[in-house]
Amino acid sequence: MDNNYSITTDSPAETINFGHKLAGFIKSPALILLKGALGTGKTLIIKAAVSELGYKDEVTSPTFSIVQEYKADLEILHMDLYRLDSREELIEIGFEDYLNREAVIFIEWPELALSLIPADFIFIDIEKISDNQRKITVRGEGKQSSLLIERLNQEC
Ligand SMILES: Nc1ncnc2c1ncn2[C@@H]1O[C@H](COP(=O)(O)OP(=O)(O)OP(=O)(O)O)[C@@H](O)[C@H]1O
Ligand SMILES: [Mg+2]
């Protein structure tokens, strides 16, 4: 069983399309970590997925608030850890309590959190190939996430 899925997109619209497809395979609770340099498309993928999961208002990047919650049929959390400097700060914002919620949780800049996360998660790595091209690699750790990768490979 292949535990990876990858796609190269040639425009923001294609990346949005990937976000929509990904959301179709997500079941709550889920943890989705998005890694990539500034401006690679992490927020774009999350916006697309959140709207596909049924949240109809505008999704903005939570850089200044660290955590944003969206209430749809599912509970959705969107975190951006870019401005945090230490694991202690992460624990202070109640990170571990968020992880225990019955929610779909998206995390931008997850590096600081890696030692705190549970065994089942989806890891998305975005690489900038050129101005409009991105290589998106999705890895699944754990049973539920591996299943999602399998379905992405079968259907996309
Ligand atoms: N193929 C592509 N896929 C995704 N985004 C693209 C692509 N080509 C160009 N872009 C542009 O890259 C930018 C991605 O912005 P986005 O806010 O999603 O990045 P980010 O990874 O969340 O950055 P940050 O680390 O600052 O939060 C957008 O301006 C988008 O239009
Ligand atoms: Mg962002």
Tab-separated table of N, CA and C and ligand atoms in Angstrom:
chain	number	residue	atom	x	y	z
A	1	MET	N	0.840	-1.201	0.000
A	1	MET	CA	0.000	0.000	0.000
A	1	MET	C	0.874	1.251	0.000
A	2	ASP	N	0.584	2.149	-0.929
A	2	ASP	CA	1.375	3.377	-1.020
A	2	ASP	C	0.878	4.398	-0.001
A	3	ASN	N	1.799	4.876	0.815
A	3	ASN	CA	1.399	5.806	1.865
A	3	ASN	C	1.560	7.272	1.469
A	4	ASN	N	1.803	7.481	0.177
A	4	ASN	CA	1.989	8.847	-0.310
A	4	ASN	C	1.093	9.124	-1.498
A	5	TYR	N	0.742	10.394	-1.624
A	5	TYR	CA	0.043	10.850	-2.821
A	5	TYR	C	0.720	12.147	-3.214
A	6	SER	N	0.985	12.335	-4.497
A	6	SER	CA	1.530	13.639	-4.852
A	6	SER	C	0.948	14.143	-6.158
A	7	ILE	N	0.908	15.465	-6.236
A	7	ILE	CA	0.335	16.119	-7.408
A	7	ILE	C	1.110	17.416	-7.637
A	8	THR	N	1.327	17.747	-8.900
A	8	THR	CA	1.926	19.045	-9.213
A	8	THR	C	0.830	19.909	-9.810
A	9	THR	N	0.626	21.097	-9.227
A	9	THR	CA	-0.412	21.981	-9.744
A	9	THR	C	0.248	23.135	-10.503
A	10	ASP	N	-0.436	23.614	-11.541
A	10	ASP	CA	0.122	24.672	-12.378
A	10	ASP	C	-0.544	26.019	-12.156
A	11	SER	N	-1.473	26.081	-11.210
A	11	SER	CA	-2.165	27.350	-10.936
A	11	SER	C	-2.827	27.270	-9.563
A	12	PRO	N	-3.153	28.447	-8.980
A	12	PRO	CA	-3.904	28.432	-7.721
A	12	PRO	C	-5.208	27.642	-7.864
A	13	ALA	N	-5.861	27.764	-9.008
A	13	ALA	CA	-7.147	27.069	-9.205
A	13	ALA	C	-6.974	25.554	-9.081
A	14	GLU	N	-5.867	25.034	-9.595
A	14	GLU	CA	-5.640	23.581	-9.491
A	14	GLU	C	-5.375	23.167	-8.044
A	15	THR	N	-4.714	24.047	-7.304
A	15	THR	CA	-4.463	23.747	-5.881
A	15	THR	C	-5.779	23.785	-5.099
A	16	ILE	N	-6.643	24.731	-5.447
A	16	ILE	CA	-7.973	24.809	-4.819
A	16	ILE	C	-8.752	23.522	-5.110
A	17	ASN	N	-8.651	23.075	-6.331
A	17	ASN	CA	-9.320	21.831	-6.722
A	17	ASN	C	-8.816	20.646	-5.882
A	18	PHE	N	-7.504	20.596	-5.648
A	18	PHE	CA	-6.945	19.554	-4.776
A	18	PHE	C	-7.549	19.662	-3.366
A	19	GLY	N	-7.651	20.892	-2.853
A	19	GLY	CA	-8.226	21.097	-1.509
A	19	GLY	C	-9.659	20.589	-1.423
A	20	HIS	N	-10.423	20.833	-2.479
A	20	HIS	CA	-11.805	20.339	-2.518
A	20	HIS	C	-11.836	18.813	-2.481
A	21	LYS	N	-10.977	18.195	-3.295
A	21	LYS	CA	-10.953	16.725	-3.343
A	21	LYS	C	-10.541	16.136	-2.009
A	22	LEU	N	-9.502	16.719	-1.427
A	22	LEU	CA	-9.013	16.244	-0.133
A	22	LEU	C	-10.153	16.239	0.886
A	23	ALA	N	-10.909	17.335	0.914
A	23	ALA	CA	-11.985	17.467	1.900
A	23	ALA	C	-13.016	16.360	1.748
A	24	GLY	N	-13.214	15.912	0.522
A	24	GLY	CA	-14.177	14.853	0.269
A	24	GLY	C	-13.825	13.544	0.967
A	25	PHE	N	-12.561	13.397	1.343
A	25	PHE	CA	-12.110	12.156	1.986
A	25	PHE	C	-11.880	12.316	3.490
A	26	ILE	N	-12.077	13.511	4.004
A	26	ILE	CA	-11.799	13.749	5.428
A	26	ILE	C	-12.997	13.364	6.276
A	27	LYS	N	-12.700	12.628	7.347
A	27	LYS	CA	-13.734	12.291	8.334
A	27	LYS	C	-13.291	12.834	9.683
A	28	SER	N	-14.206	13.476	10.397
A	28	SER	CA	-13.856	14.020	11.712
A	28	SER	C	-13.827	12.903	12.761
A	29	PRO	N	-12.875	12.898	13.714
A	29	PRO	CA	-11.808	13.873	13.875
A	29	PRO	C	-10.644	13.583	12.928
A	30	ALA	N	-9.935	14.645	12.549
A	30	ALA	CA	-8.773	14.484	11.678
A	30	ALA	C	-7.772	15.595	11.973
A	31	LEU	N	-6.523	15.274	11.755
A	31	LEU	CA	-5.460	16.241	11.991
A	31	LEU	C	-4.655	16.360	10.701
A	32	ILE	N	-4.595	17.579	10.151
A	32	ILE	CA	-3.930	17.784	8.873
A	32	ILE	C	-2.854	18.854	9.035
A	33	LEU	N	-1.606	18.451	8.879
A	33	LEU	CA	-0.478	19.364	9.062
A	33	LEU	C	-0.002	19.842	7.696
A	34	LEU	N	0.205	21.153	7.550
A	34	LEU	CA	0.638	21.685	6.249
A	34	LEU	C	1.967	22.404	6.395
A	35	LYS	N	2.967	21.868	5.693
A	35	LYS	CA	4.310	22.424	5.766
A	35	LYS	C	4.700	23.006	4.421
A	36	GLY	N	5.391	24.133	4.444
A	36	GLY	CA	5.847	24.742	3.191
A	36	GLY	C	6.271	26.166	3.472
A	37	ALA	N	7.157	26.695	2.645
A	37	ALA	CA	7.665	28.057	2.856
A	37	ALA	C	6.529	29.079	2.746
A	38	LEU	N	6.827	30.320	3.086
A	38	LEU	CA	5.852	31.418	2.988
A	38	LEU	C	5.263	31.476	1.584
A	39	GLY	N	3.969	31.631	1.505
A	39	GLY	CA	3.316	31.833	0.217
A	39	GLY	C	3.321	30.631	-0.712
A	40	THR	N	3.398	29.434	-0.170
A	40	THR	CA	3.375	28.266	-1.063
A	40	THR	C	1.944	27.776	-1.336
A	41	GLY	N	1.010	28.048	-0.415
A	41	GLY	CA	-0.374	27.643	-0.691
A	41	GLY	C	-1.068	26.897	0.440
A	42	LYS	N	-0.498	26.941	1.617
A	42	LYS	CA	-1.105	26.235	2.762
A	42	LYS	C	-2.515	26.756	3.037
A	43	THR	N	-2.620	28.096	3.158
A	43	THR	CA	-3.932	28.685	3.458
A	43	THR	C	-4.917	28.435	2.318
A	44	LEU	N	-4.413	28.494	1.097
A	44	LEU	CA	-5.301	28.267	-0.061
A	44	LEU	C	-5.941	26.881	-0.002
A	45	ILE	N	-5.137	25.870	0.334
A	45	ILE	CA	-5.666	24.498	0.433
A	45	ILE	C	-6.687	24.416	1.575
A	46	ILE	N	-6.359	25.038	2.708
A	46	ILE	CA	-7.266	24.975	3.866
A	46	ILE	C	-8.592	25.671	3.545
A	47	LYS	N	-8.511	26.862	2.915
A	47	LYS	CA	-9.750	27.576	2.557
A	47	LYS	C	-10.645	26.712	1.687
A	48	ALA	N	-10.033	26.066	0.706
A	48	ALA	CA	-10.821	25.226	-0.207
A	48	ALA	C	-11.439	24.057	0.549
A	49	ALA	N	-10.637	23.431	1.419
A	49	ALA	CA	-11.137	22.257	2.149
A	49	ALA	C	-12.241	22.669	3.123
A	50	VAL	N	-12.035	23.793	3.819
A	50	VAL	CA	-13.021	24.234	4.819
A	50	VAL	C	-14.359	24.549	4.140
A	51	SER	N	-14.294	25.174	2.991
A	51	SER	CA	-15.570	25.494	2.337
A	51	SER	C	-16.247	24.209	1.846
A	52	GLU	N	-15.448	23.270	1.386
A	52	GLU	CA	-16.012	21.985	0.945
A	52	GLU	C	-16.582	21.180	2.117
A	53	LEU	N	-16.046	21.414	3.305
A	53	LEU	CA	-16.561	20.713	4.496
A	53	LEU	C	-17.857	21.354	5.011
A	54	GLY	N	-18.291	22.414	4.338
A	54	GLY	CA	-19.605	22.956	4.657
A	54	GLY	C	-19.621	24.296	5.359
A	55	TYR	N	-18.458	24.924	5.531
A	55	TYR	CA	-18.430	26.245	6.174
A	55	TYR	C	-18.592	27.308	5.094
A	56	LYS	N	-19.617	28.131	5.237
A	56	LYS	CA	-19.956	29.004	4.114
A	56	LYS	C	-19.434	30.437	4.237
A	57	ASP	N	-18.972	30.856	5.427
A	57	ASP	CA	-18.452	32.219	5.550
A	57	ASP	C	-17.007	32.297	5.058
A	58	GLU	N	-16.459	33.489	5.142
A	58	GLU	CA	-15.100	33.664	4.638
A	58	GLU	C	-14.068	33.079	5.600
A	59	VAL	N	-13.091	32.403	5.051
A	59	VAL	CA	-11.998	31.850	5.849
A	59	VAL	C	-10.799	32.783	5.709
A	60	THR	N	-10.318	33.306	6.832
A	60	THR	CA	-9.132	34.160	6.752
A	60	THR	C	-7.993	33.471	7.474
A	61	SER	N	-6.782	33.848	7.123
A	61	SER	CA	-5.642	33.205	7.755
A	61	SER	C	-5.534	33.657	9.204
A	62	PRO	N	-5.317	32.721	10.134
A	62	PRO	CA	-5.314	33.094	11.547
A	62	PRO	C	-3.949	33.545	12.065
A	63	THR	N	-3.079	34.061	11.204
A	63	THR	CA	-1.715	34.386	11.630
A	63	THR	C	-1.696	35.238	12.899
A	64	PHE	N	-2.643	36.154	13.032
A	64	PHE	CA	-2.603	37.048	14.191
A	64	PHE	C	-3.388	36.521	15.380
A	65	SER	N	-4.158	35.466	15.174
A	65	SER	CA	-4.929	34.955	16.303
A	65	SER	C	-4.495	33.524	16.688
A	66	ILE	N	-3.578	32.954	15.924
A	66	ILE	CA	-3.071	31.583	16.132
A	66	ILE	C	-4.122	30.502	15.853
A	67	VAL	N	-5.321	30.648	16.450
A	67	VAL	CA	-6.341	29.609	16.238
A	67	VAL	C	-7.656	30.241	15.800
A	68	GLN	N	-8.266	29.679	14.799
A	68	GLN	CA	-9.601	30.101	14.398
A	68	GLN	C	-10.516	28.895	14.364
A	69	GLU	N	-11.764	29.115	14.753
A	69	GLU	CA	-12.728	28.014	14.746
A	69	GLU	C	-13.814	28.322	13.730
A	70	TYR	N	-14.201	27.324	12.994
A	70	TYR	CA	-15.301	27.460	12.041
A	70	TYR	C	-16.345	26.420	12.398
A	71	LYS	N	-17.572	26.883	12.544
A	71	LYS	CA	-18.634	25.927	12.869
A	71	LYS	C	-19.450	25.592	11.630
A	72	ALA	N	-19.327	24.377	11.213
A	72	ALA	CA	-20.192	23.866	10.145
A	72	ALA	C	-20.907	22.674	10.769
A	73	ASP	N	-21.346	21.710	9.966
A	73	ASP	CA	-21.880	20.481	10.569
A	73	ASP	C	-20.804	19.831	11.420
A	74	LEU	N	-19.570	19.980	10.940
A	74	LEU	CA	-18.406	19.518	11.690
A	74	LEU	C	-17.790	20.715	12.398
A	75	GLU	N	-17.036	20.435	13.438
A	75	GLU	CA	-16.250	21.510	14.016
A	75	GLU	C	-14.879	21.528	13.337
A	76	ILE	N	-14.457	22.716	12.931
A	76	ILE	CA	-13.189	22.844	12.212
A	76	ILE	C	-12.298	23.846	12.940
A	77	LEU	N	-11.035	23.476	13.134
A	77	LEU	CA	-10.068	24.392	13.741
A	77	LEU	C	-8.958	24.650	12.733
A	78	HIS	N	-8.528	25.903	12.659
A	78	HIS	CA	-7.456	26.301	11.747
A	78	HIS	C	-6.390	27.014	12.570
A	79	MET	N	-5.222	26.418	12.661
A	79	MET	CA	-4.141	27.020	13.447
A	79	MET	C	-2.993	27.423	12.540
A	80	ASP	N	-2.331	28.504	12.928
A	80	ASP	CA	-1.127	28.940	12.227
A	80	ASP	C	-0.094	29.235	13.299
A	81	LEU	N	0.916	28.366	13.395
A	81	LEU	CA	1.872	28.456	14.504
A	81	LEU	C	3.091	29.305	14.159
A	82	TYR	N	3.037	30.013	13.030
A	82	TYR	CA	4.192	30.765	12.537
A	82	TYR	C	4.774	31.713	13.586
A	83	ARG	N	3.889	32.369	14.335
A	83	ARG	CA	4.384	33.404	15.251
A	83	ARG	C	4.802	32.868	16.616
A	84	LEU	N	4.619	31.590	16.849
A	84	LEU	CA	5.033	31.037	18.144
A	84	LEU	C	6.521	30.679	18.107
A	85	ASP	N	7.182	30.894	19.239
A	85	ASP	CA	8.635	30.670	19.277
A	85	ASP	C	9.049	29.397	19.999
A	86	SER	N	8.178	28.870	20.835
A	86	SER	CA	8.611	27.715	21.623
A	86	SER	C	7.448	26.770	21.891
A	87	ARG	N	7.814	25.572	22.266
A	87	ARG	CA	6.840	24.555	22.651
A	87	ARG	C	6.055	24.997	23.877
A	88	GLU	N	6.712	25.753	24.761
A	88	GLU	CA	6.041	26.246	25.976
A	88	GLU	C	4.883	27.168	25.582
A	89	GLU	N	5.142	28.049	24.597
A	89	GLU	CA	4.069	28.955	24.138
A	89	GLU	C	2.903	28.160	23.557
A	90	LEU	N	3.246	27.103	22.894
A	90	LEU	CA	2.221	26.259	22.279
A	90	LEU	C	1.352	25.619	23.366
A	91	ILE	N	1.987	25.159	24.390
A	91	ILE	CA	1.250	24.536	25.494
A	91	ILE	C	0.392	25.587	26.206
A	92	GLU	N	0.937	26.825	26.339
A	92	GLU	CA	0.178	27.917	26.980
A	92	GLU	C	-1.117	28.261	26.247
A	93	ILE	N	-1.123	28.163	24.935
A	93	ILE	CA	-2.366	28.498	24.216
A	93	ILE	C	-3.386	27.350	24.302
A	94	GLY	N	-3.024	26.278	24.980
A	94	GLY	CA	-3.983	25.177	25.164
A	94	GLY	C	-3.967	24.180	24.026
A	95	PHE	N	-2.809	24.077	23.380
A	95	PHE	CA	-2.709	23.220	22.191
A	95	PHE	C	-3.216	21.802	22.436
A	96	GLU	N	-2.838	21.238	23.582
A	96	GLU	CA	-3.208	19.839	23.826
A	96	GLU	C	-4.725	19.667	23.996
A	97	ASP	N	-5.375	20.700	24.560
A	97	ASP	CA	-6.840	20.651	24.666
A	97	ASP	C	-7.494	20.712	23.286
A	98	TYR	N	-6.925	21.549	22.404
A	98	TYR	CA	-7.462	21.603	21.038
A	98	TYR	C	-7.372	20.240	20.367
A	99	LEU	N	-6.235	19.583	20.580
A	99	LEU	CA	-6.032	18.267	19.938
A	99	LEU	C	-7.063	17.239	20.381
A	100	ASN	N	-7.576	17.421	21.577
A	100	ASN	CA	-8.547	16.450	22.103
A	100	ASN	C	-9.966	16.704	21.623
A	101	ARG	N	-10.159	17.807	20.881
A	101	ARG	CA	-11.508	18.111	20.412
A	101	ARG	C	-11.917	17.167	19.285
A	102	GLU	N	-13.228	16.935	19.214
A	102	GLU	CA	-13.784	16.126	18.124
A	102	GLU	C	-13.909	17.060	16.909
A	103	ALA	N	-12.796	17.299	16.218
A	103	ALA	CA	-12.786	18.329	15.178
A	103	ALA	C	-11.858	17.935	14.032
A	104	VAL	N	-12.037	18.629	12.918
A	104	VAL	CA	-11.066	18.547	11.837
A	104	VAL	C	-10.097	19.701	12.079
A	105	ILE	N	-8.829	19.379	12.288
A	105	ILE	CA	-7.854	20.401	12.683
A	105	ILE	C	-6.789	20.561	11.592
A	106	PHE	N	-6.680	21.783	11.070
A	106	PHE	CA	-5.640	22.099	10.088
A	106	PHE	C	-4.565	22.924	10.791
A	107	ILE	N	-3.305	22.580	10.581
A	107	ILE	CA	-2.225	23.340	11.223
A	107	ILE	C	-1.183	23.779	10.199
A	108	GLU	N	-1.046	25.127	10.034
A	108	GLU	CA	0.040	25.668	9.218
A	108	GLU	C	1.268	25.847	10.106
A	109	TRP	N	2.443	25.689	9.559
A	109	TRP	CA	3.704	25.789	10.300
A	109	TRP	C	3.681	24.867	11.528
A	110	PRO	N	3.571	23.551	11.307
A	110	PRO	CA	3.364	22.613	12.420
A	110	PRO	C	4.655	22.161	13.119
A	111	GLU	N	5.819	22.652	12.649
A	111	GLU	CA	7.099	22.095	13.129
A	111	GLU	C	7.194	22.046	14.651
A	112	LEU	N	6.766	23.138	15.293
A	112	LEU	CA	6.867	23.243	16.747
A	112	LEU	C	6.016	22.196	17.470
A	113	ALA	N	5.003	21.693	16.776
A	113	ALA	CA	4.020	20.829	17.430
A	113	ALA	C	4.302	19.347	17.231
A	114	LEU	N	5.300	19.040	16.410
A	114	LEU	CA	5.461	17.643	15.986
A	114	LEU	C	5.600	16.662	17.147
A	115	SER	N	6.259	17.094	18.226
A	115	SER	CA	6.463	16.149	19.338
A	115	SER	C	5.194	15.972	20.180
A	116	LEU	N	4.172	16.790	19.921
A	116	LEU	CA	2.958	16.720	20.747
A	116	LEU	C	1.787	16.043	20.058
A	117	ILE	N	1.960	15.758	18.758
A	117	ILE	CA	0.787	15.272	18.037
A	117	ILE	C	0.615	13.756	18.153
A	118	PRO	N	-0.620	13.306	18.058
A	118	PRO	CA	-0.907	11.871	18.172
A	118	PRO	C	-0.440	11.105	16.933
A	119	ALA	N	-0.659	9.816	16.944
A	119	ALA	CA	-0.069	8.945	15.917
A	119	ALA	C	-0.762	9.019	14.559
A	120	ASP	N	-2.008	9.458	14.529
A	120	ASP	CA	-2.726	9.454	13.254
A	120	ASP	C	-2.857	10.876	12.711
A	121	PHE	N	-2.179	11.156	11.609
A	121	PHE	CA	-2.280	12.502	11.026
A	121	PHE	C	-1.943	12.473	9.539
A	122	ILE	N	-2.362	13.532	8.868
A	122	ILE	CA	-2.066	13.709	7.452
A	122	ILE	C	-1.046	14.834	7.344
A	123	PHE	N	0.004	14.595	6.604
A	123	PHE	CA	1.074	15.577	6.496
A	123	PHE	C	1.163	16.032	5.041
A	124	ILE	N	0.983	17.325	4.811
A	124	ILE	CA	1.022	17.856	3.450
A	124	ILE	C	2.239	18.766	3.318
A	125	ASP	N	3.080	18.449	2.360
A	125	ASP	CA	4.299	19.218	2.135
A	125	ASP	C	4.162	19.931	0.791
A	126	ILE	N	4.303	21.249	0.795
A	126	ILE	CA	4.129	21.996	-0.452
A	126	ILE	C	5.464	22.638	-0.838
A	127	GLU	N	5.824	22.423	-2.074
A	127	GLU	CA	7.105	22.930	-2.563
A	127	GLU	C	6.837	23.847	-3.751
A	128	LYS	N	7.493	25.007	-3.745
A	128	LYS	CA	7.315	25.926	-4.863
A	128	LYS	C	8.276	25.550	-5.981
A	129	ILE	N	7.730	25.193	-7.137
A	129	ILE	CA	8.556	24.812	-8.285
A	129	ILE	C	8.859	26.050	-9.125
A	130	SER	N	7.826	26.880	-9.340
A	130	SER	CA	8.003	28.156	-10.035
A	130	SER	C	6.875	29.053	-9.549
A	131	ASP	N	6.783	30.272	-10.077
A	131	ASP	CA	5.767	31.214	-9.585
A	131	ASP	C	4.387	30.585	-9.449
A	132	ASN	N	3.990	29.829	-10.461
A	132	ASN	CA	2.630	29.289	-10.465
A	132	ASN	C	2.554	27.781	-10.291
A	133	GLN	N	3.678	27.167	-10.033
A	133	GLN	CA	3.684	25.709	-9.936
A	133	GLN	C	4.063	25.252	-8.526
A	134	ARG	N	3.272	24.288	-8.016
A	134	ARG	CA	3.554	23.743	-6.680
A	134	ARG	C	3.548	22.219	-6.735
A	135	LYS	N	4.494	21.607	-6.030
A	135	LYS	CA	4.439	20.159	-5.861
A	135	LYS	C	3.859	19.889	-4.480
A	136	ILE	N	2.758	19.174	-4.437
A	136	ILE	CA	2.064	18.886	-3.179
A	136	ILE	C	2.217	17.402	-2.889
A	137	THR	N	2.826	17.078	-1.756
A	137	THR	CA	2.988	15.676	-1.359
A	137	THR	C	2.194	15.435	-0.087
A	138	VAL	N	1.385	14.392	-0.106
A	138	VAL	CA	0.542	14.075	1.046
A	138	VAL	C	0.962	12.725	1.598
A	139	ARG	N	1.215	12.701	2.892
A	139	ARG	CA	1.626	11.451	3.544
A	139	ARG	C	0.619	11.133	4.636
A	140	GLY	N	0.328	9.868	4.815
A	140	GLY	CA	-0.617	9.490	5.863
A	140	GLY	C	0.065	8.679	6.933
A	141	GLU	N	-0.059	9.090	8.162
A	141	GLU	CA	0.487	8.338	9.297
A	141	GLU	C	-0.677	7.805	10.111
A	142	GLY	N	-0.709	6.510	10.360
A	142	GLY	CA	-1.818	5.939	11.124
A	142	GLY	C	-2.873	5.383	10.189
A	143	LYS	N	-3.810	4.647	10.775
A	143	LYS	CA	-4.753	3.859	9.992
A	143	LYS	C	-5.708	4.728	9.166
A	144	GLN	N	-6.376	5.675	9.852
A	144	GLN	CA	-7.376	6.491	9.159
A	144	GLN	C	-6.737	7.346	8.062
A	145	SER	N	-5.571	7.896	8.367
A	145	SER	CA	-4.903	8.762	7.396
A	145	SER	C	-4.350	7.970	6.221
A	146	SER	N	-3.879	6.755	6.479
A	146	SER	CA	-3.394	5.920	5.382
A	146	SER	C	-4.535	5.574	4.431
A	147	LEU	N	-5.711	5.375	5.008
A	147	LEU	CA	-6.892	5.094	4.184
A	147	LEU	C	-7.222	6.262	3.269
A	148	LEU	N	-7.080	7.460	3.813
A	148	LEU	CA	-7.352	8.660	3.014
A	148	LEU	C	-6.401	8.734	1.823
A	149	ILE	N	-5.127	8.418	2.060
A	149	ILE	CA	-4.136	8.442	0.975
A	149	ILE	C	-4.510	7.409	-0.094
A	150	GLU	N	-4.931	6.244	0.380
A	150	GLU	CA	-5.328	5.191	-0.546
A	150	GLU	C	-6.467	5.677	-1.445
A	151	ARG	N	-7.426	6.348	-0.836
A	151	ARG	CA	-8.573	6.833	-1.612
A	151	ARG	C	-8.168	7.956	-2.563
A	152	LEU	N	-7.256	8.818	-2.133
A	152	LEU	CA	-6.766	9.863	-3.041
A	152	LEU	C	-6.101	9.217	-4.255
A	153	ASN	N	-5.296	8.188	-4.011
A	153	ASN	CA	-4.602	7.519	-5.113
A	153	ASN	C	-5.564	6.793	-6.050
A	154	GLN	N	-6.645	6.268	-5.474
A	154	GLN	CA	-7.606	5.551	-6.307
A	154	GLN	C	-8.437	6.490	-7.169
A	155	GLU	N	-8.787	7.635	-6.589
A	155	GLU	CA	-9.817	8.453	-7.231
A	155	GLU	C	-9.325	9.755	-7.837
A	156	CYS	N	-8.054	10.139	-7.613
A	156	CYS	CA	-7.595	11.423	-8.158
A	156	CYS	C	-6.495	11.226	-9.214
B	1	LIG	N1	-0.059	26.437	-8.087
B	1	LIG	C1	-0.311	27.233	-7.044
B	1	LIG	N2	-0.849	26.710	-5.921
B	1	LIG	C2	-1.076	27.474	-4.831
B	1	LIG	N3	-0.837	28.809	-4.760
B	1	LIG	C3	-0.305	29.389	-5.851
B	1	LIG	C4	-0.016	28.629	-7.020
B	1	LIG	N4	0.521	29.482	-7.931
B	1	LIG	C5	0.552	30.687	-7.354
B	1	LIG	N5	0.050	30.659	-6.104
B	1	LIG	C6	-0.054	31.807	-5.182
B	1	LIG	O1	0.671	31.527	-4.000
B	1	LIG	C7	0.041	32.156	-2.896
B	1	LIG	C8	-0.235	31.148	-1.796
B	1	LIG	O2	-0.682	31.871	-0.676
B	1	LIG	P1	-1.094	31.215	0.688
B	1	LIG	O3	-1.562	32.327	1.562
B	1	LIG	O4	-2.013	30.083	0.471
B	1	LIG	O5	0.309	30.668	1.204
B	1	LIG	P2	0.715	30.105	2.638
B	1	LIG	O6	1.529	28.892	2.352
B	1	LIG	O7	-0.478	29.972	3.499
B	1	LIG	O8	1.687	31.240	3.185
B	1	LIG	P3	2.027	31.670	4.699
B	1	LIG	O9	3.198	30.829	5.131
B	1	LIG	O10	2.416	33.104	4.564
B	1	LIG	O11	0.822	31.460	5.549
B	1	LIG	C9	-1.229	32.808	-3.403
B	1	LIG	O12	-0.977	34.167	-3.660
B	1	LIG	C10	-1.475	32.059	-4.713
B	1	LIG	O13	-2.181	32.836	-5.659
B	2	MG	MG	-0.990	30.808	5.366
